[in-house]
Amino acid sequence: MKVLIIGSGGREHALAWKIAQSAAVKNVYLAPGNGGTAGEQKCENLPDCTTAEAALAFARSKGIDLTVVGPEEPLAQGIVDRFRAAGLAIVGPAQRESALEASKDYAKAFMQRFGVRTAASRSFCDYKQAQAYVQSYLTTQSSVVIKADGLAAGKGVIIAEDLSTAQSALLSLMSVEATGSDAGKTVVIEEFLAGTEVSVLAAVSIVPGKAGVIVPFIAARDHKRRFDGGQGPNTGGMGAIAPVPDFSQAAYDDFLHAILEPTVYGMQQEGMDYRGFIFFGLMIQENRCYLLEYNVRLGDPETQTVLPLLESDMVSLCSAILDGSLATFPLVWKAGAVCTVVAVADGYPGPYRRGELITLEREKLIHTGAIPFMAGTYTKNGNLYTNGGRVCAVSAWDSSPQGAREKAYSGITAVNFTGMQYRTDIGAY
Ligand code: AMP
Ligand code: GLY
């Protein structure tokens, strides 16, 4: 069997690593892949394959049996629609369903329509009205959350505690000149929710006319802020732990009842054909879950944390998603915990240097049992170089969360490049 994976991040490296373990898989191709996937067993990078057209042409000519899409951009641009139209098996939602991530306004309207518990919000496309609304809102509330409607690579959410911050957020998100894209035109203004965050990734098989199902994976906690103690700017994710020690059974039951079940119902009512993965970004307040957002894909770095806990075969899981048998698929998880620490380039999430030589002390990695998943990297003449802000994630399993943390932190010292930085408190809370 030949599998094609779309994307180039750490999540895609973890997907490739897991998919390559399937006995049925002979080749894994990555479009375009990264410096880590280049050396993974059974894997081959397609560096020139960076568009949906190129991926489709490759899948046709190579006789690809299964395609899995990692990131949100190709999903929002309709790569799944193209593959489906060509009769090719692909895991991921079509363009219409991808609006659950690509448009926060659409997602909030969906949540409100079907009673998925979420922060109260209003959407605006008129700057003056939005400004008047935040001004009156902040006379009674101490903070407000302002979100760009479209995909904004994690930069579209501003939490404002005063009027001038809120006003400059509105200006930067709503002026097309400032954002250079449609992402800035509509904003969602919502109530600020305090609490602890949890990410639940899940497999989705909702097919019109069939009994649909969403099967949650083990919950994970991403650490989004750049610095220890949750300080500093938001990033794509500095590390994660799974399972989440403080995500109680009561909170999980509430998630099923208040968020997952109405989502399944809503998708069916809307006649969606959704065969892929979904990511529930949750805020938990005293065992009550609120949905901050849907992502229509797996999370990064949560995937690097959760997949090493998955015992089940990934290709069989993908087949069950596609053929409608997910409800009876035996999803088996390893006991214990996985901690993932992300090494980033100095300066990230601001400007940073690329092209630094990366060395990996393989012996040390083998000794700790830690798995390196590469992100922003490339290979040249057999060497590995940095090529992005998030460079490498190291994931380690242990029977206890504390042991997983220790192994991940020991593993990350096997990775070296000039300017390398990481948080020291991943999984500590
Ligand atoms: P989102 O892209 O909607 O997940 O937002 C990114 C991050 O902003 C989340 O992970 C939260 O840390 C924060 N956030 C988003 N919405 C809210 C909210 N209503 N209240 C508090 N924090 C929020
Ligand atoms: N870890 C958050 C995300 O993948 O969007």
Coordinates of C-alpha atoms and ligand atoms in Angstrom, one line a residue:
M1 CA 0.0 0.0 0.0
K2 CA 1.2 3.5 -0.8
V3 CA 0.2 6.5 1.4
L4 CA 0.6 10.2 0.7
I5 CA 0.7 12.7 3.5
I6 CA 0.2 16.4 2.8
G7 CA 2.2 18.8 4.9
S8 CA 5.7 19.6 6.3
G9 CA 5.4 20.0 10.1
G10 CA 6.1 18.0 13.2
R11 CA 2.5 16.7 13.1
E12 CA 3.2 15.3 9.6
H13 CA 6.4 13.7 10.8
A14 CA 4.5 12.0 13.6
L15 CA 1.8 10.8 11.1
A16 CA 4.4 9.4 8.8
W17 CA 6.2 7.7 11.7
K18 CA 2.9 6.1 12.8
I19 CA 1.6 5.2 9.3
A20 CA 5.0 3.6 8.4
Q21 CA 4.5 1.2 11.2
S22 CA 1.5 -0.4 9.5
A23 CA 2.5 -3.8 8.0
A24 CA 0.2 -3.0 5.0
V25 CA 2.2 0.1 4.1
K26 CA 5.1 -0.2 1.7
N27 CA 5.8 3.5 0.9
V28 CA 4.9 6.8 2.6
Y29 CA 5.3 9.9 0.4
L30 CA 5.3 13.4 2.0
A31 CA 4.2 16.5 0.0
P32 CA 6.5 18.2 0.7
G33 CA 7.8 16.8 4.0
N34 CA 10.8 18.0 6.0
G35 CA 14.3 17.2 7.1
G36 CA 13.1 14.6 9.5
T37 CA 10.6 12.7 7.3
A38 CA 13.4 12.5 4.7
G39 CA 15.1 9.9 6.9
E40 CA 12.1 8.1 8.3
Q41 CA 11.7 4.4 7.4
K42 CA 9.6 3.7 4.2
C43 CA 9.3 7.5 3.7
E44 CA 10.2 9.7 0.7
N45 CA 9.8 13.5 0.5
L46 CA 8.4 15.3 -2.6
P47 CA 9.9 18.7 -2.2
D48 CA 8.3 20.1 -5.3
C49 CA 4.9 18.9 -4.5
T50 CA 3.5 22.0 -2.8
T51 CA 0.1 22.5 -4.4
A52 CA -3.1 20.4 -4.5
E53 CA -2.7 20.0 -8.3
A54 CA 0.8 18.6 -7.9
A55 CA -0.3 16.3 -5.1
L56 CA -3.3 15.0 -7.1
A57 CA -1.1 14.5 -10.2
F58 CA 1.4 12.5 -8.1
A59 CA -1.3 10.5 -6.4
R60 CA -2.8 9.5 -9.8
S61 CA 0.5 8.7 -11.5
K62 CA 1.8 6.7 -8.5
G63 CA -1.4 4.8 -7.7
I64 CA -1.6 6.2 -4.2
D65 CA -4.1 4.2 -2.1
L66 CA -4.7 6.6 0.8
T67 CA -4.0 10.3 1.3
V68 CA -4.0 12.0 4.7
V69 CA -4.0 15.8 5.0
G70 CA -2.2 17.4 7.9
P71 CA -2.6 21.2 7.8
E72 CA -5.7 23.4 7.6
E73 CA -4.8 25.6 4.5
P74 CA -5.1 22.8 1.9
L75 CA -8.3 21.6 3.6
A76 CA -9.8 25.1 3.4
Q77 CA -8.7 25.4 -0.2
G78 CA -10.6 22.2 -1.1
I79 CA -7.9 19.6 -1.6
V80 CA -10.3 16.9 -0.3
D81 CA -13.0 17.9 -2.9
R82 CA -10.5 17.4 -5.7
F83 CA -9.3 14.0 -4.5
R84 CA -12.8 12.8 -4.0
A85 CA -13.9 14.0 -7.4
A86 CA -11.0 12.0 -8.9
G87 CA -12.2 8.9 -7.0
L88 CA -9.2 8.8 -4.6
A89 CA -9.4 7.9 -0.9
I90 CA -8.5 10.9 1.3
V91 CA -8.8 11.6 5.0
G92 CA -9.9 15.1 5.8
P93 CA -13.0 17.3 5.6
A94 CA -14.1 18.8 2.3
Q95 CA -14.0 22.6 1.8
R96 CA -17.5 23.2 3.1
E97 CA -16.9 21.3 6.4
S98 CA -13.5 23.0 6.7
A99 CA -15.3 26.3 7.4
L100 CA -15.6 25.1 11.0
E101 CA -12.0 26.2 11.3
A102 CA -11.6 28.5 8.4
S103 CA -14.4 30.9 9.6
K104 CA -14.8 31.6 13.3
D105 CA -18.1 33.3 12.5
Y106 CA -19.4 30.2 10.7
A107 CA -18.2 28.0 13.6
K108 CA -19.7 30.1 16.3
A109 CA -23.0 30.2 14.4
F110 CA -22.9 26.4 14.1
M111 CA -22.2 26.1 17.9
Q112 CA -25.1 28.4 18.7
R113 CA -27.5 26.7 16.3
F114 CA -26.9 23.3 17.9
G115 CA -26.3 24.2 21.5
V116 CA -22.6 23.4 21.6
R117 CA -21.5 25.2 24.8
T118 CA -19.2 28.1 24.0
A119 CA -18.4 31.7 25.0
A120 CA -21.1 34.2 24.2
S121 CA -20.1 36.2 21.2
R122 CA -21.2 38.5 18.4
S123 CA -19.7 39.0 14.9
F124 CA -19.1 42.3 13.2
C125 CA -18.0 43.3 9.7
D126 CA -18.4 47.0 10.3
Y127 CA -15.5 48.6 12.1
K128 CA -17.5 51.5 13.7
Q129 CA -20.1 49.1 15.1
A130 CA -17.4 46.7 16.4
Q131 CA -15.7 49.7 18.1
A132 CA -18.9 50.9 19.7
Y133 CA -19.7 47.4 20.9
V134 CA -16.3 46.8 22.7
Q135 CA -16.5 50.3 24.2
S136 CA -19.8 49.6 25.9
Y137 CA -18.8 45.9 26.6
L138 CA -15.6 47.1 28.5
T139 CA -17.7 49.4 30.8
T140 CA -19.1 46.2 32.5
Q141 CA -16.4 43.5 31.8
S142 CA -12.7 43.6 32.6
S143 CA -11.6 41.8 29.3
V144 CA -12.8 41.0 25.9
V145 CA -11.6 38.5 23.3
I146 CA -11.3 39.7 19.6
K147 CA -10.8 37.1 16.9
A148 CA -10.2 37.4 13.2
D149 CA -12.8 35.4 11.2
G150 CA -10.4 33.6 8.9
L151 CA -7.3 31.4 9.2
A152 CA -4.6 33.5 10.9
A153 CA -1.9 30.9 11.9
G154 CA -2.5 31.4 15.6
K155 CA -2.2 35.2 15.3
G156 CA -5.8 36.1 15.0
V157 CA -6.8 36.1 18.7
I158 CA -6.3 39.2 20.9
I159 CA -7.3 39.3 24.6
A160 CA -7.8 42.9 25.5
E161 CA -8.1 44.3 29.0
D162 CA -8.5 47.9 28.1
L163 CA -10.1 49.9 25.4
S164 CA -7.0 51.1 23.6
T165 CA -5.7 47.5 23.1
A166 CA -9.2 46.4 21.9
Q167 CA -9.3 49.3 19.5
S168 CA -5.9 48.7 18.0
A169 CA -6.8 45.0 17.7
L170 CA -10.0 45.9 15.8
L171 CA -8.0 48.2 13.5
S172 CA -5.4 45.7 12.7
L173 CA -7.8 42.8 12.2
M174 CA -10.5 44.7 10.3
S175 CA -8.5 46.7 7.8
V176 CA -7.8 44.7 4.7
E177 CA -4.6 46.8 4.1
A178 CA -3.2 45.7 7.4
T179 CA -3.9 42.0 7.1
G180 CA -3.5 41.8 3.3
S181 CA -6.2 39.1 3.2
D182 CA -9.9 38.4 3.7
A183 CA -9.1 37.0 7.1
G184 CA -9.3 40.5 8.5
K185 CA -12.7 41.5 7.3
T186 CA -15.1 40.0 9.9
V187 CA -14.3 39.8 13.6
V188 CA -15.8 37.7 16.4
I189 CA -16.0 39.5 19.7
E190 CA -16.5 37.2 22.6
E191 CA -16.5 36.9 26.4
F192 CA -13.3 36.1 28.1
L193 CA -13.3 32.7 29.8
A194 CA -10.9 31.9 32.6
G195 CA -10.0 28.3 33.2
T196 CA -7.6 25.5 32.1
E197 CA -7.2 24.4 28.5
V198 CA -7.5 20.9 27.1
S199 CA -7.2 19.7 23.5
V200 CA -9.2 16.7 22.5
L201 CA -8.3 15.3 19.1
A202 CA -10.8 12.9 17.5
A203 CA -11.6 10.8 14.5
V204 CA -14.8 11.8 12.6
S205 CA -16.9 9.7 10.3
I206 CA -20.1 11.6 9.4
V207 CA -21.6 10.4 6.1
P208 CA -25.1 11.4 5.0
G209 CA -27.6 8.6 5.5
K210 CA -25.4 6.6 7.9
A211 CA -25.1 6.6 11.7
G212 CA -22.3 9.2 12.3
V213 CA -19.7 9.1 15.0
I214 CA -16.9 11.1 16.5
V215 CA -14.4 9.0 18.5
P216 CA -12.2 11.1 20.9
F217 CA -8.6 10.3 21.4
I218 CA -6.8 10.6 24.8
A219 CA -6.8 14.3 25.8
A220 CA -3.7 16.4 25.6
R221 CA -2.6 19.8 27.0
D222 CA -0.7 22.1 24.7
H223 CA 1.5 24.9 26.2
K224 CA 0.9 27.8 23.8
R225 CA 2.8 30.6 25.4
R226 CA 6.5 31.0 24.5
F227 CA 7.9 31.2 28.1
D228 CA 7.8 29.3 31.3
G229 CA 4.8 29.8 33.5
G230 CA 2.5 30.6 30.5
Q231 CA 4.3 34.0 30.0
G232 CA 5.0 35.8 26.7
P233 CA 3.5 35.7 23.3
N234 CA 1.3 32.9 21.9
T235 CA 3.1 30.4 19.7
G236 CA 2.0 27.4 17.5
G237 CA 2.7 25.3 20.7
M238 CA 5.8 24.8 22.8
G239 CA 5.0 21.3 24.0
A240 CA 2.3 19.0 25.3
I241 CA 1.4 16.2 27.7
A242 CA -1.1 13.4 27.4
P243 CA -3.2 12.3 29.2
V244 CA -4.1 15.6 31.1
P245 CA -3.7 14.9 34.8
D246 CA -6.4 17.4 35.8
F247 CA -9.0 16.6 33.1
S248 CA -11.4 14.8 35.4
Q249 CA -13.9 12.1 34.5
A250 CA -16.7 14.6 35.3
A251 CA -15.2 17.2 32.9
Y252 CA -14.8 14.5 30.3
D253 CA -18.5 13.4 30.7
D254 CA -19.5 17.0 30.4
F255 CA -17.4 17.3 27.2
L256 CA -19.3 14.4 25.7
H257 CA -22.7 15.7 26.6
A258 CA -22.2 19.5 26.1
I259 CA -19.8 19.5 23.1
L260 CA -19.2 16.2 21.3
E261 CA -22.8 15.0 21.1
P262 CA -24.4 18.3 19.8
T263 CA -21.5 18.5 17.3
V264 CA -22.3 15.1 15.9
Y265 CA -26.0 16.0 15.8
G266 CA -25.3 19.4 14.1
M267 CA -23.1 17.9 11.5
Q268 CA -25.8 15.3 10.6
Q269 CA -28.6 17.9 10.6
E270 CA -26.5 20.1 8.2
G271 CA -26.0 17.1 5.9
M272 CA -22.2 17.2 6.3
D273 CA -19.9 14.6 4.8
Y274 CA -17.0 14.8 7.2
R275 CA -14.4 12.0 7.1
G276 CA -11.3 13.1 8.9
F277 CA -10.0 14.4 12.2
I278 CA -11.3 17.2 14.4
F279 CA -9.7 19.1 17.3
F280 CA -11.8 20.5 20.1
G281 CA -10.0 23.3 21.9
L282 CA -11.6 23.4 25.3
M283 CA -11.7 25.7 28.3
I284 CA -12.6 24.0 31.5
Q285 CA -14.2 25.8 34.5
E286 CA -14.9 23.5 37.5
N287 CA -15.7 20.5 35.3
R288 CA -17.7 22.5 32.8
C289 CA -16.4 22.5 29.3
Y290 CA -16.6 25.4 26.8
L291 CA -15.6 25.0 23.2
L292 CA -13.1 27.7 22.2
E293 CA -12.7 26.5 18.7
Y294 CA -12.9 23.6 16.3
N295 CA -9.8 22.8 14.2
V296 CA -10.6 20.5 11.3
R297 CA -7.4 18.6 11.6
L298 CA -5.0 17.1 14.2
G299 CA -3.1 19.5 16.4
D300 CA 0.6 20.3 16.4
P301 CA 2.3 19.4 18.8
E302 CA -0.6 17.3 20.3
T303 CA -0.3 14.8 17.5
Q304 CA 3.4 14.2 18.4
T305 CA 2.1 13.5 22.0
V306 CA -1.0 11.4 21.3
L307 CA 0.1 9.2 18.5
P308 CA 2.9 7.5 20.5
L309 CA 0.1 6.4 22.9
L310 CA -2.0 4.9 20.1
E311 CA -1.6 1.1 19.9
S312 CA -4.1 0.7 17.1
D313 CA -3.0 0.6 13.4
M314 CA -3.3 4.1 11.9
V315 CA -4.1 2.9 8.4
S316 CA -6.9 0.7 9.7
L317 CA -8.2 3.7 11.6
C318 CA -8.1 5.8 8.4
S319 CA -10.0 3.1 6.5
A320 CA -12.6 2.9 9.3
I321 CA -13.1 6.7 9.0
L322 CA -13.6 6.5 5.3
D323 CA -15.8 3.4 5.1
G324 CA -18.2 4.3 7.9
S325 CA -17.1 1.5 10.3
L326 CA -15.5 3.9 12.8
A327 CA -18.1 3.2 15.5
T328 CA -16.9 -0.4 15.8
F329 CA -13.2 0.3 15.3
P330 CA -11.2 -0.9 18.3
L331 CA -9.2 2.1 19.3
V332 CA -6.6 0.8 21.8
W333 CA -4.4 3.1 23.9
K334 CA -1.2 2.4 25.8
A335 CA -1.2 3.0 29.5
G336 CA 1.2 5.7 30.8
A337 CA 1.9 9.2 29.5
V338 CA 3.8 11.0 26.8
C339 CA 5.4 14.4 27.1
T340 CA 6.6 16.4 24.1
V341 CA 9.0 19.3 24.3
V342 CA 9.5 21.6 21.3
A343 CA 12.8 23.2 20.5
V344 CA 12.5 26.5 18.7
A345 CA 14.8 29.0 17.1
D346 CA 15.9 32.0 19.2
G347 CA 13.5 34.9 18.5
Y348 CA 10.5 32.7 17.7
P349 CA 7.6 33.6 17.4
G350 CA 9.2 36.9 16.2
P351 CA 11.9 36.9 13.5
Y352 CA 14.6 34.2 13.8
R353 CA 17.5 32.8 11.8
R354 CA 17.3 29.8 9.5
G355 CA 20.0 27.5 8.2
E356 CA 21.6 26.5 11.5
L357 CA 23.2 23.1 11.5
I358 CA 21.3 20.6 13.7
T359 CA 23.1 17.7 15.4
L360 CA 21.3 14.8 17.0
E361 CA 23.0 12.5 19.6
R362 CA 21.3 9.3 18.5
E363 CA 22.8 7.2 21.3
K364 CA 21.3 9.5 23.9
L365 CA 17.9 9.5 22.2
I366 CA 17.9 5.7 22.0
H367 CA 19.0 5.5 25.7
T368 CA 16.0 7.7 26.8
G369 CA 13.6 6.1 24.3
A370 CA 12.7 9.7 23.2
I371 CA 11.4 10.1 19.6
P372 CA 12.5 13.2 17.6
F373 CA 9.8 14.6 15.3
M374 CA 11.2 17.3 13.0
A375 CA 9.3 20.4 12.0
G376 CA 11.0 23.4 10.3
T377 CA 14.1 21.6 8.9
Y378 CA 15.7 20.6 5.7
T379 CA 18.6 18.3 4.7
K380 CA 21.5 19.1 2.5
N381 CA 24.5 16.9 1.8
G382 CA 23.3 14.5 4.5
N383 CA 23.2 17.3 7.1
L384 CA 20.1 18.6 8.9
Y385 CA 19.5 22.4 9.1
T386 CA 16.9 24.6 10.7
N387 CA 14.2 26.1 8.4
G388 CA 11.5 27.4 10.7
G389 CA 10.6 28.7 14.2
R390 CA 9.5 25.4 15.6
V391 CA 12.4 23.1 14.7
C392 CA 12.0 19.8 16.5
A393 CA 9.7 18.1 19.0
V394 CA 11.0 15.4 21.3
S395 CA 8.3 13.0 22.6
A396 CA 8.9 10.4 25.4
W397 CA 6.7 7.8 27.0
D398 CA 6.8 6.6 30.5
S399 CA 4.4 4.8 32.9
S400 CA 4.1 8.0 34.8
P401 CA 3.7 11.7 33.7
Q402 CA 6.7 12.7 35.8
G403 CA 8.8 10.0 34.1
A404 CA 7.6 11.1 30.7
R405 CA 8.7 14.6 31.5
E406 CA 12.1 13.5 32.7
K407 CA 12.7 11.4 29.6
A408 CA 11.5 14.2 27.2
Y409 CA 13.8 16.7 28.9
S410 CA 16.7 14.3 28.8
G411 CA 15.9 13.6 25.1
I412 CA 15.8 17.2 24.1
T413 CA 19.4 17.7 25.3
A414 CA 20.3 15.3 22.4
V415 CA 19.3 18.0 20.0
N416 CA 21.6 20.8 19.4
F417 CA 21.7 23.9 17.1
T418 CA 22.8 27.5 17.6
G419 CA 20.1 29.6 19.3
M420 CA 18.0 26.5 20.4
Q421 CA 15.5 27.4 23.1
Y422 CA 12.7 25.4 24.9
R423 CA 10.4 25.8 27.8
T424 CA 11.4 23.9 31.0
D425 CA 7.9 23.4 32.4
I426 CA 6.0 21.4 29.8
G427 CA 3.6 19.0 31.6
A428 CA 4.3 20.5 35.0
Y429 CA 0.7 21.9 35.2
Ligands
AMP1 P1 -8.4 29.9 19.4 O1 -7.6 30.1 18.2 O2 -9.9 30.4 19.3 O3 -8.3 28.6 20.1 O4 -7.7 30.9 20.5 C1 -6.3 30.8 20.7 C2 -6.1 30.9 22.2 O5 -6.7 32.1 22.7 C3 -6.8 29.8 23.0 O6 -5.9 28.7 23.1 C4 -7.0 30.5 24.3 O7 -5.8 30.4 25.1 C5 -7.2 31.9 24.0 N1 -8.7 32.1 23.9 C6 -9.5 32.0 22.8 N2 -10.8 32.3 23.1 C7 -10.8 32.6 24.4 C8 -11.8 33.0 25.3 N3 -13.1 33.2 24.9 N4 -11.5 33.2 26.6 C9 -10.2 33.1 27.0 N5 -9.2 32.7 26.2 C10 -9.5 32.5 24.9
GLY2 N1 -1.8 23.1 19.1 C1 -2.7 23.9 18.5 C2 -3.0 23.7 17.1 O1 -2.6 22.8 16.5 O2 -3.7 24.6 16.5

